[in-house]
Amino acid sequence: MSNLFRIACLLLFFSHLAVETQAQKISSAKKIESLLRKTNLDVVDACIKLVIRDTLADRDFGGFSAVIVSSDGTILTAAHSVQPTHRYRVEFPNGQKGVAVALGKIALDAGNKQFDLAMLKMEGKGAWPFVTMADNRNLVVGEGCLAISYPGSFFQTKPNLRFGRLTSLDAGDGFMESTCKMEPGDSGGGLFDLRGKLIGIRDNVKISEDKNFDIPVNLFRQYWSALQKPINYRQLPVAQPLPPVVPSKRFTVAPPAHFSQWGLKFLNQVTTLHSTKGNAQQNILATAINLGQKDLPSVLWLSKSSMLGEQPWMTDNGVKIPLNILSRDPENDLVLLSRAGRMNDFQGVKIGENEIQTTKF
């Protein structure tokens, strides 16, 4: 299923490229891919998972994401996952483990803004891998960004990567907004610009998957001294002034017309799947793919396993069409489905015969 995971990432990548922007800095998909690869290699070692441990019951009962921002082990994350003075197991992408203690926490509404800031500190001697923080005042709408975090549904030791674009630098409530998707477990993870600088901490997602909100790193700067004290603040502490702005190079993502055409082509191969989870109906998008192999249906459907329940179906000209689940891949959170008969509106995104081995389904 690893090949299917790469395909899903490719489809998501091009769907993001279809979004228009007025700025036009990067027009090459290869350039974007190169920046994403370099950003990931530069920062991923400092992107950690924090595990909540019940020592009396000798079990783990939750986890969330975080980012180390200094060589002495200062950690930033979202406050709604943290309690001051509590200790958390730290898991690094390379398998290394450690312990961090929670320091300050600011989780409150003040005026028109919501605050969800927390700081921790690694125990033991460094030097620890860390990332550099950007200045949010330099950001521009439309620039590319990369989210690195540990979504709970994936159950994997390495973080997940999501490419997107900044859609709002100030959502009006203290957050900024991007198209990098979120789900439970992503909270506290890092949002990076394409230079590998930390621009935000992942916080929350609305009912719509297009509404993803991050805490600007400049808020952590403003309350840095307060967060170093192990206090759960009930009112907003005194803020520190931000240093003067130092301009920096930005990478806005504005693909040329042929990328937009690719994106529209993929969008035309997307439909909604319906299913049942518990007593509620679940709806999730799926992409039609065509493997070009004689022993498989001409069109299969690829979607998100954790969001697809039992007895899935789709509609074709108002007619309910049942679907068969061929395989689920929990590690990559993918599900592969088929249906009886043909759908003239869907030919499937063609995938070369040599790219996927059917024995892995």
XYZ file of C-alpha atoms in Angstrom:
361
model
C 0.000 0.000 0.000
C 3.026 2.324 0.189
C 2.627 3.054 -3.524
C -1.010 3.982 -2.996
C 0.088 6.367 -0.228
C 2.460 8.090 -2.661
C -0.357 8.347 -5.192
C -2.641 9.924 -2.592
C 0.043 12.470 -1.721
C 0.456 13.280 -5.427
C -3.274 13.835 -5.865
C -3.398 16.053 -2.777
C -0.354 17.952 -4.010
C -1.875 18.792 -7.381
C -5.271 19.611 -5.874
C -3.556 22.308 -3.794
C -1.793 23.616 -6.894
C -5.182 24.310 -8.494
C -5.832 27.110 -5.987
C -5.266 30.554 -7.490
C -3.215 33.351 -5.952
C -2.370 36.864 -7.075
C 1.307 36.494 -6.193
C 3.469 34.556 -8.596
C 6.805 33.559 -7.150
C 7.161 29.821 -7.845
C 5.846 28.405 -11.117
C 7.663 25.063 -11.216
C 6.370 21.895 -9.570
C 9.954 20.625 -9.393
C 10.982 23.756 -7.492
C 8.123 23.274 -5.016
C 9.020 19.606 -4.584
C 12.657 20.526 -3.991
C 11.733 23.118 -1.350
C 9.400 20.684 0.414
C 12.032 17.959 0.490
C 14.685 20.322 1.849
C 12.293 21.782 4.436
C 11.379 18.320 5.703
C 15.010 17.201 5.962
C 15.979 20.416 7.766
C 13.260 20.349 10.433
C 11.786 16.875 10.881
C 14.220 15.775 13.611
C 12.834 18.499 15.903
C 9.180 17.552 15.260
C 8.231 15.316 18.179
C 5.338 13.380 19.623
C 4.419 13.878 23.286
C 2.777 10.849 24.888
C 0.493 11.052 27.937
C 1.332 8.217 30.317
C -0.855 6.766 33.093
C 1.842 5.419 35.410
C -0.620 3.801 37.830
C -2.366 1.805 35.100
C 0.937 1.383 33.205
C -0.526 2.471 29.889
C -0.470 5.277 27.337
C -3.770 7.014 26.824
C -3.118 9.762 24.310
C -0.579 11.802 22.452
C -0.106 15.061 20.617
C 2.500 16.883 18.570
C 5.129 19.508 19.419
C 8.258 21.236 18.118
C 11.655 21.862 19.753
C 12.823 25.448 19.140
C 16.166 25.651 20.991
C 19.223 23.464 21.484
C 18.567 23.355 25.251
C 15.220 21.664 24.605
C 12.543 24.377 24.748
C 9.333 22.976 23.239
C 6.260 24.744 21.851
C 2.830 23.140 21.587
C -0.894 23.858 21.982
C -2.092 24.463 25.548
C -5.236 22.341 25.358
C -3.094 19.189 25.506
C -0.838 20.189 28.428
C -0.866 20.620 32.227
C 1.968 22.568 33.929
C 4.493 20.442 35.904
C 3.242 17.216 34.247
C 5.808 15.052 32.522
C 5.375 13.585 29.058
C 7.277 10.954 27.127
C 8.987 12.426 24.073
C 9.273 10.325 20.914
C 11.580 11.465 18.119
C 11.195 10.430 14.439
C 14.437 8.419 14.648
C 13.057 6.284 17.499
C 14.889 8.089 20.301
C 12.869 8.715 23.473
C 13.088 11.244 26.259
C 11.058 13.118 28.880
C 9.746 16.691 28.898
C 8.156 18.664 31.713
C 5.392 21.184 31.033
C 6.074 24.803 31.962
C 3.596 27.636 31.354
C 0.162 27.443 29.768
C -2.062 30.230 28.418
C -5.461 28.829 27.426
C -8.052 31.589 27.600
C -10.077 34.161 25.687
C -8.974 37.767 26.039
C -10.878 40.431 24.153
C -11.390 39.227 20.599
C -8.493 36.756 20.690
C -8.151 33.130 21.759
C -4.887 31.996 23.318
C -3.742 28.368 23.309
C -0.023 28.540 24.095
C 2.126 26.098 26.036
C 5.842 25.566 26.614
C 7.743 22.502 27.816
C 11.390 21.721 28.466
C 13.357 18.579 27.734
C 14.888 16.877 30.757
C 18.519 15.824 30.554
C 21.431 17.272 28.652
C 21.229 18.474 25.048
C 22.086 19.511 22.506
C 18.655 18.745 21.071
C 17.613 19.109 17.433
C 15.681 22.336 16.985
C 14.091 24.624 14.403
C 14.301 28.395 13.919
C 11.227 30.555 14.281
C 10.200 32.942 11.503
C 8.579 36.358 11.985
C 4.853 36.277 11.202
C 4.967 39.921 10.124
C 6.859 38.863 6.990
C 4.268 36.319 5.849
C 2.059 36.876 2.801
C -1.220 35.258 1.831
C -0.698 32.565 -0.785
C 2.765 31.428 0.247
C 3.418 27.740 0.532
C 3.642 25.987 3.876
C 4.340 22.511 5.219
C 2.717 20.986 8.317
C 4.559 18.224 10.219
C 2.684 16.414 12.989
C 1.447 13.074 14.329
C -2.275 12.540 13.576
C -3.821 10.039 15.957
C -5.488 7.945 13.275
C -2.152 6.978 11.650
C -0.585 5.189 14.667
C 2.898 5.613 13.252
C 6.238 6.609 14.697
C 7.187 9.095 11.984
C 5.271 12.343 11.462
C 2.876 13.078 8.653
C 3.546 15.836 6.106
C 0.888 18.074 4.581
C 1.532 20.718 1.938
C -0.714 23.767 1.689
C -0.941 27.534 1.377
C -1.600 30.357 3.797
C -5.122 31.679 3.228
C -5.368 34.178 6.110
C -2.674 35.745 8.275
C -5.239 36.821 10.867
C -8.516 34.927 11.074
C -9.816 37.577 13.478
C -9.504 35.483 16.640
C -5.743 35.261 17.081
C -5.185 32.387 14.654
C -3.944 32.242 11.095
C -5.460 29.929 8.508
C -4.023 27.520 5.947
C -5.104 24.712 3.634
C -2.910 22.158 5.465
C -5.431 19.623 6.750
C -5.741 18.748 10.427
C -7.213 15.998 12.581
C -6.926 14.916 16.253
C -3.293 14.418 17.259
C -2.046 17.144 14.910
C -2.492 19.744 17.672
C 0.855 21.217 18.695
C 2.643 20.227 15.486
C 4.680 22.673 13.433
C 3.642 24.756 10.445
C 6.700 25.764 8.413
C 7.372 28.104 5.541
C 9.279 26.798 2.527
C 12.584 28.034 3.976
C 12.180 25.643 6.903
C 11.294 28.327 9.459
C 8.550 27.697 12.020
C 5.618 30.050 11.374
C 2.880 28.463 13.484
C 1.728 25.733 15.838
C -1.188 23.566 14.730
C -4.293 24.172 16.825
C -7.767 23.310 15.554
C -9.955 22.463 12.588
C -13.579 23.395 12.017
C -16.300 21.120 10.634
C -15.146 22.037 7.134
C -11.770 20.443 6.340
C -10.817 23.694 4.593
C -10.852 25.587 7.912
C -7.523 24.801 9.604
C -6.164 27.188 12.228
C -2.647 27.665 13.587
C -1.143 29.738 16.408
C 1.310 32.342 15.035
C 4.791 31.885 16.498
C 4.949 35.610 17.266
C 2.395 35.033 20.035
C 4.881 32.681 21.719
C 7.547 35.389 21.389
C 5.284 37.951 23.063
C 4.626 35.700 26.083
C 7.979 33.901 26.188
C 8.932 34.976 29.714
C 5.509 34.114 31.134
C 5.498 30.677 29.492
C 8.817 29.782 31.134
C 7.054 29.730 34.521
C 5.007 26.582 35.420
C 1.709 28.471 35.696
C -1.744 27.853 34.221
C -2.633 31.483 33.608
C -6.205 32.532 34.396
C -5.692 35.979 32.926
C -3.438 37.203 30.165
C 0.095 37.962 31.435
C 2.130 40.977 30.345
C 3.329 40.730 26.751
C 6.850 41.482 25.608
C 7.385 43.831 22.634
C 8.371 42.169 19.386
C 11.798 42.970 17.936
C 12.069 45.099 14.775
C 11.007 43.409 11.562
C 13.811 41.861 9.535
C 12.535 41.291 5.958
C 12.994 37.808 4.563
C 12.434 36.055 1.265
C 8.967 34.550 0.779
C 7.877 31.692 -1.469
C 4.333 32.228 -2.696
C 2.992 29.355 -4.761
C 1.358 30.443 -7.993
C 1.388 27.621 -10.562
C 1.120 28.364 -14.274
C -1.999 27.471 -16.240
C -1.050 23.873 -17.023
C -0.866 23.023 -13.301
C -4.360 24.432 -12.830
C -5.544 22.221 -15.670
C -4.009 19.203 -13.939
C -5.767 20.173 -10.740
C -9.130 20.497 -12.499
C -8.573 17.127 -14.162
C -8.102 15.522 -10.760
C -11.085 17.359 -9.300
C -13.241 15.915 -12.063
C -12.304 12.457 -10.779
C -13.449 13.160 -7.217
C -16.821 12.287 -5.712
C -18.464 11.883 -2.306
C -18.737 8.524 -0.543
C -21.412 7.891 2.080
C -21.226 5.390 4.932
C -22.362 4.785 8.504
C -20.229 5.126 11.659
C -22.163 4.293 14.796
C -25.570 5.876 14.321
C -24.345 8.752 12.151
C -23.944 9.043 8.407
C -20.390 9.814 7.334
C -19.442 11.672 4.143
C -15.911 11.742 2.723
C -14.384 12.538 -0.666
C -12.739 9.836 -2.793
C -10.623 9.905 -5.962
C -11.156 7.575 -8.920
C -7.964 5.810 -10.026
C -7.336 3.592 -13.049
C -4.595 0.993 -12.682
C -4.864 -0.232 -16.255
C -4.727 -3.891 -15.212
C -6.985 -6.562 -16.676
C -7.513 -8.471 -13.414
C -8.932 -5.398 -11.643
C -11.951 -3.151 -12.283
C -11.142 -0.284 -14.640
C -11.907 2.276 -11.918
C -11.163 1.961 -8.188
C -11.760 4.503 -5.445
C -9.152 5.765 -2.996
C -10.141 7.555 0.216
C -9.375 8.113 3.911
C -9.919 4.921 5.899
C -10.585 6.482 9.308
C -13.378 8.620 7.846
C -15.116 5.793 5.996
C -17.542 3.642 7.967
C -19.464 0.501 7.062
C -21.624 -0.237 3.999
C -20.229 2.580 1.827
C -22.129 3.842 -1.200
C -22.208 6.648 -3.771
C -24.848 8.131 -6.028
C -24.907 7.943 -9.828
C -27.572 10.143 -11.447
C -29.597 9.972 -8.252
C -29.266 6.176 -7.910
C -27.637 4.701 -4.783
C -24.684 2.454 -5.765
C -23.165 0.115 -3.103
C -19.364 -0.125 -2.919
C -17.058 -2.969 -1.918
C -14.106 -2.357 0.411
C -11.108 -4.115 -1.132
C -8.517 -3.161 1.463
C -7.795 -0.854 4.387
C -4.318 0.411 5.263
C -4.457 1.811 8.855
C -0.816 2.914 8.861
C -1.316 5.281 5.920
C -5.038 5.823 6.636
C -6.130 4.718 3.156
C -9.000 2.604 1.900
C -9.446 1.100 -1.564
C -12.940 0.402 -2.934
C -14.657 -0.894 -6.058
C -18.186 -0.840 -7.451
C -20.144 -2.933 -9.904
C -20.667 -1.539 -13.403
C -19.150 1.488 -15.101
C -19.597 5.179 -14.436
C -19.261 7.152 -17.639
C -18.338 10.341 -15.771
C -15.267 8.723 -14.180
C -12.386 7.233 -16.136
C -10.030 7.380 -13.150
C -6.628 9.018 -12.835
C -4.433 6.710 -14.900
C -1.585 4.999 -13.091
C 1.080 3.033 -14.915
C 0.913 -0.750 -14.628
C 4.455 -0.959 -13.256
C 3.841 1.533 -10.432
C 1.595 -0.715 -8.302
C 1.786 -4.399 -7.511
C -1.692 -5.841 -7.025
C -0.335 -8.462 -4.630
C 0.094 -5.692 -2.049
C -3.623 -4.889 -1.846
